[in-house]
Amino acid sequence: MELKKDSNAVSIDMLLIVHSEKRRAAQGTHSDRQADLGALPQRRGGLQGIGNGIRRWQKFEGSDVHGSLTEKEHPQQTQVITSYNNQGTQLTVEVHPQDAMPQLLKKFSLAKRLQGDKNGNTRPRQPGAKDAHAYPWDRSSLKSMPLDLRQFEKLDTYASQVTVKNGLDELVSDLLQEAHSDLERVRVIWIWICHHIEYDIEAAQEKDRQAFKPTDILRTQKTNCDGYAGLFEKMCRTAGVQCMTVPGYSKGFGYQTGQSFSGEFDHAWNAVYLEGRWHLVDSTWGSGLVDSTTSKFTFLYNEFYFLTHPALFIEDHFPDNKNWQLLKPPQSLKQFESNMYHKSEFYNKGMLSAHPETSVIKTVNGKATVTIESCAPTLFMFMLNGKQEQGLLSLRKNGMKLDIYPPTVGTHKLQIFAKGNSDIYSSVLEYTLKCNYVDISVRLPAELHQPVGPSWFSEQMGIVNPSHPDPIIHTSDGRCSVSFGVEEGISVLASLHGDEGPITEETQRRYIFQVQRQKRAELKVQLPQAGKFALKIFVKKRLEPGNYVFVFNYLLCCTNTKVNWPMFPESFGNWGQDNELLEPLSGVLPANRNIPFKLKLHGIAKALVKGQDTWPLTLNREGYWEGSCSTAGCHEIYVMVLENANHNFYSYILKYKVNAQ
């Protein structure tokens, strides 16, 4: 039968009226037409296990379809039975006392409150063409509808502070006090669940997962994904918003890159109907995460899974019914398994795309390359088999490029992390790297940290206009000179690191001699032998306390096996940044020789060279201090300066060693 109250009313597909036993006995001849309430579950036995283990049949009792979940107290209360089949079709049966007919008609006239469609139907419709979004992602938004998250700031704060008092109905009522639209109703329910319900790991790992009743979830404030989805659906329906639970496969806790999916579904989430269209949410993953090493849950709110764009949601959620992908065209399970999995932080931190687009990549001639495009400058780092080694990561204004060189043949795990606007690096991508060839000539220094080469970040730290914009510098004779502009108030420090040879922590800066000319720094580098070296650059604001901060490094490469340069002379604290050494540059001088000296020194009164004897330096017209000394009988030679002509105290600024005779 069909009942209509007004133009906004819903249509009732079936009205089942059940009389009490006394009434039934009195009617006699009509008893064969009455429904047997107790026989209903048996006649529809499929209600006991619908949803492939994700959704189990439950019977809720309350005053109406949005009533309390408290136990039945009066025999005349309404009973509601709701179930879904594998295609997401909903069947709801309500059993009312006969004398409730006036209230029944009044209830079904509130169709707008129940989000009825234009035909007045409260039954959630199946998703159709109007719900579908284009695949692949068009980069327009992370959300499936236009949202300004700033508008939710006060609402989110309010919802997160609401507490459970006397049950689900009152909780929803309290949450809706500040919600004035269906979007806001969904938002407060989402925020409350994400901030109050803990993921029950033990329950999730049970082979025969039991259904979680909303009353039990509110009492323990713990549940598994089925419970999250069921609670979210119940609260939305209580708030008058159409909502469905969607079972399916997921790339969540325990997922291994490239794995296949079969058998029972392992996850459940929700679809909500807002502004004439279905949208997707996952309150389980919005609430926090599970540590893979400790198997402990931590509350960590994740905005990404609220009204997620379907073209992004499909990366880690595959529903049992393809219509709930909300995509055109929909993806197959095989595509879901093979497609690259971008973690939620990939998008949260402003990433747009990555290449390769498959989770398993193979090296070519011992090398693999990964590139990421981002919407803003972002810091990245990587790990190959848990170590930051065997890779060259260079930053770009809108992304990064990583060249990786696996050290052995076989399968490797490559993880990529991004920093974004926070102070924490988060995992955004994970690849399985298969290597069938190793180029033994490519062995990167263990101290080669990331990033390599100058970038927007080095400019931000005060290093500009570098002489070498590329991250790799090749030198045939083992020497090179690198220069760059330095902003006012910035001090620069450099060190050289290699895996072989005499370089130690004490001498790693002695193969670099720094020259400061006005606002530009020059680093003169001499390599102790052939090989690959990391030239690391650090900066520090002069007037601020603290240590130097690493900015970037160059990779220096030399194949000339005849290279064997000595260290530069040792400099002391009084060697000013604006000073310049022209000769001698070698820190080790030959014995029994006359050695010329030429330096540019600022703000001094006198300069001299001291060995067995003392040789003064004179200031020429070009502003250089010049002179010479003999190394005969010397083990060490010092350059000393007098800063104040009225004093007699000389300071050491340079130290040379003399070869044994």
PDB file of C-alpha atoms in Angstrom, residues 588-593 612 630-637 657-661:
ATOM      1  CA  VAL A 588     102.996  20.413   4.141  1.00  0.00           C
ATOM      2  CA  LEU A 589     106.127  22.284   3.016  1.00  0.00           C
ATOM      3  CA  PRO A 590     109.353  20.799   1.615  1.00  0.00           C
ATOM      4  CA  ALA A 591     112.451  20.861   3.833  1.00  0.00           C
ATOM      5  CA  ASN A 592     115.445  23.154   3.210  1.00  0.00           C
ATOM      6  CA  ARG A 593     113.590  25.393   0.791  1.00  0.00           C
ATOM      7  CA  GLN A 612     113.764  28.619  13.172  1.00  0.00           C
ATOM      8  CA  SER A 630     113.393  29.152   4.908  1.00  0.00           C
ATOM      9  CA  THR A 631     112.236  25.761   6.134  1.00  0.00           C
ATOM     10  CA  ALA A 632     115.775  24.643   7.009  1.00  0.00           C
ATOM     11  CA  GLY A 633     115.840  23.004  10.428  1.00  0.00           C
ATOM     12  CA  CYS A 634     112.068  23.450  10.898  1.00  0.00           C
ATOM     13  CA  HIS A 635     109.347  20.982  11.770  1.00  0.00           C
ATOM     14  CA  GLU A 636     106.568  23.575  11.751  1.00  0.00           C
ATOM     15  CA  ILE A 637     105.995  27.036  10.269  1.00  0.00           C
ATOM     16  CA  LYS A 657     104.130  21.198   8.685  1.00  0.00           C
ATOM     17  CA  VAL A 658     107.575  20.618   7.162  1.00  0.00           C
ATOM     18  CA  ASN A 659     108.565  17.311   5.618  1.00  0.00           C
ATOM     19  CA  ALA A 660     111.327  15.424   7.365  1.00  0.00           C
ATOM     20  CA  GLN A 661     114.743  15.893   5.752  1.00  0.00           C
TER      21      GLN A 661
END
